[in-house]
Amino acid sequence: MDSELELALHWLSQANHVAVLTGAGISAESGIPTFRGPDSRWRGCLPEQLASPEAFKHNPRLVWEWYDWRRGLIAGSAPNPGHYALAALEAQLSDFTLITQNVDGLHARAGSQQILCLHGDIWTLACTACGWSGRNESPQIRPLPPSCTCGAILRPGVVWFGESLPSDVWSQALQAAQRAEVFLVVGTSAVVMPAASLASLAQQHGAKVIEVNNQATRLSSQVDVVLRGSASEILPRLAAGLRSKL
Ligand code: OAD
């Protein structure tokens, strides 16, 4: 692990353009369950059974109860050393783009500035009819499902399975992946497209790809180096190591 870490630090210290893709694993140690981990079921349902337009159409109250539970968990959580280390890396590097699949807002709370939220933001609400959207940071919205002033049901401002990513955010993520000399993939199973394709795209454009994950993923055999362990332990080592090299 020390030699892999040294190699990663060497690449980072030489790079002008760095991009990072994060997933639910980085927030696991903040107490937010991942999507495909052992604690991902809620009332017996898998996230895939809840995070879809079909599920919402069929039972908006159930889907909202799940988001209500997640909003409560997130409101009671705090960024962990992994989130803070990415904010520290951003402060040390001139071109650093943080791309996240997470909707929990913990990167921003840790001080990261340039964040591309591919899958939206759990604290945003959007009307299913009139197009209104706005922030609501109340950990408990009542009644469920909430309604817009136009009378239609509000939905969480997140991207569901089968929906397109916000096009401006996605095009910025593509650009960041293509110009990255180093691309970090942190705490994601890399099974959800198109986010998972960014690592391969970066590699095709010449980036060294570094995976930080406590388990093997479908990317592990393709990346240039694997740093096996928890994001909250490895990312602070990367940030501290880079500080001593720059
Ligand atoms: P997953 O739950 O699929 O994967 C979490 C990954 O984090 C796994 O590879 C774990 O091994 C890893 N992991 C867990 N704890 C970790 C830790 N402490 N340190 C490092 N790694 C750790 O979550 P995502 O890959 O984020 O999309 O899932 C991608 C998307 O699928 C989500 O954004 C969401 C979901 O369904 C939508 O809702 C559209």
JSON list of C-alpha atoms in Angstrom, two decimals, residues 83-228:
[
{"chain": "A", "resi": 83, "resn": "HIS", "atom": "CA", "xyz": [-14.73, 14.91, 2.63]},
{"chain": "A", "resi": 84, "resn": "TYR", "atom": "CA", "xyz": [-12.36, 17.36, 4.36]},
{"chain": "A", "resi": 85, "resn": "ALA", "atom": "CA", "xyz": [-9.33, 15.86, 2.60]},
{"chain": "A", "resi": 86, "resn": "LEU", "atom": "CA", "xyz": [-10.92, 16.46, -0.83]},
{"chain": "A", "resi": 87, "resn": "ALA", "atom": "CA", "xyz": [-11.55, 20.09, 0.14]},
{"chain": "A", "resi": 88, "resn": "ALA", "atom": "CA", "xyz": [-7.88, 20.30, 1.19]},
{"chain": "A", "resi": 89, "resn": "LEU", "atom": "CA", "xyz": [-6.74, 18.79, -2.13]},
{"chain": "A", "resi": 90, "resn": "GLU", "atom": "CA", "xyz": [-8.81, 21.35, -4.00]},
{"chain": "A", "resi": 91, "resn": "ALA", "atom": "CA", "xyz": [-7.08, 24.14, -2.08]},
{"chain": "A", "resi": 92, "resn": "GLN", "atom": "CA", "xyz": [-3.66, 22.72, -3.03]},
{"chain": "A", "resi": 93, "resn": "LEU", "atom": "CA", "xyz": [-4.28, 22.17, -6.75]},
{"chain": "A", "resi": 94, "resn": "SER", "atom": "CA", "xyz": [-4.87, 24.82, -9.41]},
{"chain": "A", "resi": 95, "resn": "ASP", "atom": "CA", "xyz": [-7.40, 22.86, -11.52]},
{"chain": "A", "resi": 96, "resn": "PHE", "atom": "CA", "xyz": [-9.44, 20.45, -9.44]},
{"chain": "A", "resi": 97, "resn": "THR", "atom": "CA", "xyz": [-12.97, 19.28, -10.24]},
{"chain": "A", "resi": 98, "resn": "LEU", "atom": "CA", "xyz": [-15.04, 17.29, -7.80]},
{"chain": "A", "resi": 99, "resn": "ILE", "atom": "CA", "xyz": [-17.75, 15.26, -9.50]},
{"chain": "A", "resi": 100, "resn": "THR", "atom": "CA", "xyz": [-20.13, 13.53, -7.13]},
{"chain": "A", "resi": 101, "resn": "GLN", "atom": "CA", "xyz": [-22.97, 11.07, -7.46]},
{"chain": "A", "resi": 102, "resn": "ASN", "atom": "CA", "xyz": [-24.00, 11.89, -3.89]},
{"chain": "A", "resi": 103, "resn": "VAL", "atom": "CA", "xyz": [-26.97, 14.09, -3.11]},
{"chain": "A", "resi": 104, "resn": "ASP", "atom": "CA", "xyz": [-26.17, 14.61, 0.57]},
{"chain": "A", "resi": 105, "resn": "GLY", "atom": "CA", "xyz": [-24.35, 17.97, 0.37]},
{"chain": "A", "resi": 106, "resn": "LEU", "atom": "CA", "xyz": [-21.51, 16.77, 2.63]},
{"chain": "A", "resi": 107, "resn": "HIS", "atom": "CA", "xyz": [-18.78, 17.86, 0.17]},
{"chain": "A", "resi": 108, "resn": "ALA", "atom": "CA", "xyz": [-20.03, 21.45, 0.28]},
{"chain": "A", "resi": 109, "resn": "ARG", "atom": "CA", "xyz": [-20.31, 21.31, 4.07]},
{"chain": "A", "resi": 110, "resn": "ALA", "atom": "CA", "xyz": [-16.66, 20.17, 4.19]},
{"chain": "A", "resi": 111, "resn": "GLY", "atom": "CA", "xyz": [-15.60, 23.24, 2.19]},
{"chain": "A", "resi": 112, "resn": "SER", "atom": "CA", "xyz": [-15.26, 21.91, -1.36]},
{"chain": "A", "resi": 113, "resn": "GLN", "atom": "CA", "xyz": [-15.97, 24.75, -3.81]},
{"chain": "A", "resi": 114, "resn": "GLN", "atom": "CA", "xyz": [-16.20, 23.38, -7.36]},
{"chain": "A", "resi": 115, "resn": "ILE", "atom": "CA", "xyz": [-18.71, 20.53, -7.12]},
{"chain": "A", "resi": 116, "resn": "LEU", "atom": "CA", "xyz": [-20.57, 18.93, -9.99]},
{"chain": "A", "resi": 117, "resn": "CYS", "atom": "CA", "xyz": [-23.59, 17.15, -8.52]},
{"chain": "A", "resi": 118, "resn": "LEU", "atom": "CA", "xyz": [-24.47, 14.58, -11.18]},
{"chain": "A", "resi": 119, "resn": "HIS", "atom": "CA", "xyz": [-27.49, 13.16, -9.37]},
{"chain": "A", "resi": 120, "resn": "GLY", "atom": "CA", "xyz": [-28.96, 16.35, -7.93]},
{"chain": "A", "resi": 121, "resn": "ASP", "atom": "CA", "xyz": [-29.44, 17.52, -4.38]},
{"chain": "A", "resi": 122, "resn": "ILE", "atom": "CA", "xyz": [-31.65, 15.97, -1.71]},
{"chain": "A", "resi": 123, "resn": "TRP", "atom": "CA", "xyz": [-32.38, 19.43, -0.24]},
{"chain": "A", "resi": 124, "resn": "THR", "atom": "CA", "xyz": [-34.02, 20.63, -3.46]},
{"chain": "A", "resi": 125, "resn": "LEU", "atom": "CA", "xyz": [-37.70, 20.10, -4.21]},
{"chain": "A", "resi": 126, "resn": "ALA", "atom": "CA", "xyz": [-39.18, 20.24, -7.70]},
{"chain": "A", "resi": 127, "resn": "CYS", "atom": "CA", "xyz": [-42.77, 20.46, -8.85]},
{"chain": "A", "resi": 128, "resn": "THR", "atom": "CA", "xyz": [-43.96, 17.59, -11.02]},
{"chain": "A", "resi": 129, "resn": "ALA", "atom": "CA", "xyz": [-46.27, 19.95, -12.95]},
{"chain": "A", "resi": 130, "resn": "CYS", "atom": "CA", "xyz": [-45.40, 23.66, -13.06]},
{"chain": "A", "resi": 131, "resn": "GLY", "atom": "CA", "xyz": [-41.59, 23.45, -13.16]},
{"chain": "A", "resi": 132, "resn": "TRP", "atom": "CA", "xyz": [-41.00, 25.29, -9.85]},
{"chain": "A", "resi": 133, "resn": "SER", "atom": "CA", "xyz": [-37.96, 24.18, -7.88]},
{"chain": "A", "resi": 134, "resn": "GLY", "atom": "CA", "xyz": [-36.40, 25.46, -4.68]},
{"chain": "A", "resi": 135, "resn": "ARG", "atom": "CA", "xyz": [-34.43, 24.56, -1.58]},
{"chain": "A", "resi": 136, "resn": "ASN", "atom": "CA", "xyz": [-35.99, 23.14, 1.55]},
{"chain": "A", "resi": 137, "resn": "GLU", "atom": "CA", "xyz": [-33.56, 22.18, 4.28]},
{"chain": "A", "resi": 138, "resn": "SER", "atom": "CA", "xyz": [-36.15, 21.13, 6.82]},
{"chain": "A", "resi": 139, "resn": "PRO", "atom": "CA", "xyz": [-35.25, 17.61, 7.98]},
{"chain": "A", "resi": 140, "resn": "GLN", "atom": "CA", "xyz": [-38.96, 16.82, 8.29]},
{"chain": "A", "resi": 141, "resn": "ILE", "atom": "CA", "xyz": [-41.36, 17.91, 5.59]},
{"chain": "A", "resi": 142, "resn": "ARG", "atom": "CA", "xyz": [-45.03, 17.48, 6.42]},
{"chain": "A", "resi": 143, "resn": "PRO", "atom": "CA", "xyz": [-47.41, 16.41, 5.08]},
{"chain": "A", "resi": 144, "resn": "LEU", "atom": "CA", "xyz": [-45.95, 13.73, 2.82]},
{"chain": "A", "resi": 145, "resn": "PRO", "atom": "CA", "xyz": [-45.99, 13.91, -0.11]},
{"chain": "A", "resi": 146, "resn": "PRO", "atom": "CA", "xyz": [-45.57, 17.70, -0.10]},
{"chain": "A", "resi": 147, "resn": "SER", "atom": "CA", "xyz": [-47.52, 19.86, -2.54]},
{"chain": "A", "resi": 148, "resn": "CYS", "atom": "CA", "xyz": [-46.58, 22.83, -4.69]},
{"chain": "A", "resi": 149, "resn": "THR", "atom": "CA", "xyz": [-48.56, 26.07, -4.52]},
{"chain": "A", "resi": 150, "resn": "CYS", "atom": "CA", "xyz": [-49.96, 25.03, -7.93]},
{"chain": "A", "resi": 151, "resn": "GLY", "atom": "CA", "xyz": [-51.51, 21.96, -6.25]},
{"chain": "A", "resi": 152, "resn": "ALA", "atom": "CA", "xyz": [-49.33, 19.27, -7.84]},
{"chain": "A", "resi": 153, "resn": "ILE", "atom": "CA", "xyz": [-47.03, 16.92, -5.93]},
{"chain": "A", "resi": 154, "resn": "LEU", "atom": "CA", "xyz": [-43.45, 18.00, -5.26]},
{"chain": "A", "resi": 155, "resn": "ARG", "atom": "CA", "xyz": [-40.62, 15.53, -5.80]},
{"chain": "A", "resi": 156, "resn": "PRO", "atom": "CA", "xyz": [-37.06, 15.41, -4.49]},
{"chain": "A", "resi": 157, "resn": "GLY", "atom": "CA", "xyz": [-34.66, 17.27, -6.80]},
{"chain": "A", "resi": 158, "resn": "VAL", "atom": "CA", "xyz": [-32.59, 14.18, -7.47]},
{"chain": "A", "resi": 159, "resn": "VAL", "atom": "CA", "xyz": [-31.96, 12.11, -10.58]},
{"chain": "A", "resi": 160, "resn": "TRP", "atom": "CA", "xyz": [-33.75, 8.77, -10.58]},
{"chain": "A", "resi": 161, "resn": "PHE", "atom": "CA", "xyz": [-32.97, 5.57, -12.46]},
{"chain": "A", "resi": 162, "resn": "GLY", "atom": "CA", "xyz": [-33.84, 5.97, -16.10]},
{"chain": "A", "resi": 163, "resn": "GLU", "atom": "CA", "xyz": [-33.70, 9.79, -15.98]},
{"chain": "A", "resi": 164, "resn": "SER", "atom": "CA", "xyz": [-31.17, 11.98, -17.76]},
{"chain": "A", "resi": 165, "resn": "LEU", "atom": "CA", "xyz": [-28.47, 13.83, -15.89]},
{"chain": "A", "resi": 166, "resn": "PRO", "atom": "CA", "xyz": [-28.60, 17.65, -15.92]},
{"chain": "A", "resi": 167, "resn": "SER", "atom": "CA", "xyz": [-26.96, 18.34, -19.28]},
{"chain": "A", "resi": 168, "resn": "ASP", "atom": "CA", "xyz": [-24.83, 21.34, -18.25]},
{"chain": "A", "resi": 169, "resn": "VAL", "atom": "CA", "xyz": [-23.42, 19.46, -15.25]},
{"chain": "A", "resi": 170, "resn": "TRP", "atom": "CA", "xyz": [-22.75, 16.36, -17.34]},
{"chain": "A", "resi": 171, "resn": "SER", "atom": "CA", "xyz": [-20.95, 18.30, -20.06]},
{"chain": "A", "resi": 172, "resn": "GLN", "atom": "CA", "xyz": [-18.71, 19.95, -17.42]},
{"chain": "A", "resi": 173, "resn": "ALA", "atom": "CA", "xyz": [-17.98, 16.51, -15.95]},
{"chain": "A", "resi": 174, "resn": "LEU", "atom": "CA", "xyz": [-17.03, 15.20, -19.41]},
{"chain": "A", "resi": 175, "resn": "GLN", "atom": "CA", "xyz": [-14.68, 18.13, -19.95]},
{"chain": "A", "resi": 176, "resn": "ALA", "atom": "CA", "xyz": [-13.07, 17.66, -16.54]},
{"chain": "A", "resi": 177, "resn": "ALA", "atom": "CA", "xyz": [-12.54, 13.94, -17.16]},
{"chain": "A", "resi": 178, "resn": "GLN", "atom": "CA", "xyz": [-11.03, 14.59, -20.58]},
{"chain": "A", "resi": 179, "resn": "ARG", "atom": "CA", "xyz": [-8.53, 17.18, -19.40]},
{"chain": "A", "resi": 180, "resn": "ALA", "atom": "CA", "xyz": [-7.59, 15.37, -16.14]},
{"chain": "A", "resi": 181, "resn": "GLU", "atom": "CA", "xyz": [-4.06, 14.07, -15.81]},
{"chain": "A", "resi": 182, "resn": "VAL", "atom": "CA", "xyz": [-5.07, 12.29, -12.63]},
{"chain": "A", "resi": 183, "resn": "PHE", "atom": "CA", "xyz": [-8.60, 10.93, -12.03]},
{"chain": "A", "resi": 184, "resn": "LEU", "atom": "CA", "xyz": [-9.54, 9.67, -8.57]},
{"chain": "A", "resi": 185, "resn": "VAL", "atom": "CA", "xyz": [-12.51, 7.31, -8.19]},
{"chain": "A", "resi": 186, "resn": "VAL", "atom": "CA", "xyz": [-13.61, 7.26, -4.56]},
{"chain": "A", "resi": 187, "resn": "GLY", "atom": "CA", "xyz": [-16.19, 5.08, -2.82]},
{"chain": "A", "resi": 188, "resn": "THR", "atom": "CA", "xyz": [-18.26, 4.09, -5.82]},
{"chain": "A", "resi": 189, "resn": "SER", "atom": "CA", "xyz": [-19.22, 0.66, -7.10]},
{"chain": "A", "resi": 190, "resn": "ALA", "atom": "CA", "xyz": [-19.04, 2.22, -10.60]},
{"chain": "A", "resi": 191, "resn": "VAL", "atom": "CA", "xyz": [-22.07, 0.34, -11.87]},
{"chain": "A", "resi": 192, "resn": "VAL", "atom": "CA", "xyz": [-24.40, 3.26, -12.57]},
{"chain": "A", "resi": 193, "resn": "MET", "atom": "CA", "xyz": [-24.07, 4.85, -15.99]},
{"chain": "A", "resi": 194, "resn": "PRO", "atom": "CA", "xyz": [-23.19, 7.32, -17.25]},
{"chain": "A", "resi": 195, "resn": "ALA", "atom": "CA", "xyz": [-21.25, 8.42, -14.15]},
{"chain": "A", "resi": 196, "resn": "ALA", "atom": "CA", "xyz": [-19.22, 5.23, -14.09]},
{"chain": "A", "resi": 197, "resn": "SER", "atom": "CA", "xyz": [-17.97, 5.82, -17.64]},
{"chain": "A", "resi": 198, "resn": "LEU", "atom": "CA", "xyz": [-16.02, 8.93, -16.60]},
{"chain": "A", "resi": 199, "resn": "ALA", "atom": "CA", "xyz": [-13.06, 6.94, -15.24]},
{"chain": "A", "resi": 200, "resn": "SER", "atom": "CA", "xyz": [-12.56, 5.06, -18.53]},
{"chain": "A", "resi": 201, "resn": "LEU", "atom": "CA", "xyz": [-13.00, 8.26, -20.49]},
{"chain": "A", "resi": 202, "resn": "ALA", "atom": "CA", "xyz": [-10.32, 9.97, -18.41]},
{"chain": "A", "resi": 203, "resn": "GLN", "atom": "CA", "xyz": [-8.01, 7.00, -18.89]},
{"chain": "A", "resi": 204, "resn": "GLN", "atom": "CA", "xyz": [-8.56, 7.01, -22.65]},
{"chain": "A", "resi": 205, "resn": "HIS", "atom": "CA", "xyz": [-7.54, 10.69, -22.64]},
{"chain": "A", "resi": 206, "resn": "GLY", "atom": "CA", "xyz": [-4.30, 9.90, -20.83]},
{"chain": "A", "resi": 207, "resn": "ALA", "atom": "CA", "xyz": [-5.18, 10.25, -17.15]},
{"chain": "A", "resi": 208, "resn": "LYS", "atom": "CA", "xyz": [-3.76, 8.03, -14.46]},
{"chain": "A", "resi": 209, "resn": "VAL", "atom": "CA", "xyz": [-6.80, 6.59, -12.68]},
{"chain": "A", "resi": 210, "resn": "ILE", "atom": "CA", "xyz": [-6.57, 5.93, -8.95]},
{"chain": "A", "resi": 211, "resn": "GLU", "atom": "CA", "xyz": [-9.28, 3.99, -7.15]},
{"chain": "A", "resi": 212, "resn": "VAL", "atom": "CA", "xyz": [-9.94, 4.53, -3.42]},
{"chain": "A", "resi": 213, "resn": "ASN", "atom": "CA", "xyz": [-12.33, 1.88, -2.16]},
{"chain": "A", "resi": 214, "resn": "ASN", "atom": "CA", "xyz": [-12.43, -0.61, 0.69]},
{"chain": "A", "resi": 215, "resn": "GLN", "atom": "CA", "xyz": [-13.62, -3.37, -1.70]},
{"chain": "A", "resi": 216, "resn": "ALA", "atom": "CA", "xyz": [-12.92, -4.49, -5.24]},
{"chain": "A", "resi": 217, "resn": "THR", "atom": "CA", "xyz": [-15.16, -3.03, -7.95]},
{"chain": "A", "resi": 218, "resn": "ARG", "atom": "CA", "xyz": [-15.59, -3.61, -11.66]},
{"chain": "A", "resi": 219, "resn": "LEU", "atom": "CA", "xyz": [-13.04, -0.82, -12.19]},
{"chain": "A", "resi": 220, "resn": "SER", "atom": "CA", "xyz": [-10.33, -2.28, -9.96]},
{"chain": "A", "resi": 221, "resn": "SER", "atom": "CA", "xyz": [-8.70, -4.35, -12.68]},
{"chain": "A", "resi": 222, "resn": "GLN", "atom": "CA", "xyz": [-8.67, -1.43, -15.14]},
{"chain": "A", "resi": 223, "resn": "VAL", "atom": "CA", "xyz": [-7.34, 1.43, -13.01]},
{"chain": "A", "resi": 224, "resn": "ASP", "atom": "CA", "xyz": [-3.67, 2.38, -12.79]},
{"chain": "A", "resi": 225, "resn": "VAL", "atom": "CA", "xyz": [-3.46, 2.04, -9.04]},
{"chain": "A", "resi": 226, "resn": "VAL", "atom": "CA", "xyz": [-5.80, 0.80, -6.31]},
{"chain": "A", "resi": 227, "resn": "LEU", "atom": "CA", "xyz": [-5.63, 2.27, -2.81]},
{"chain": "A", "resi": 228, "resn": "ARG", "atom": "CA", "xyz": [-7.57, -0.32, -0.84]}
]
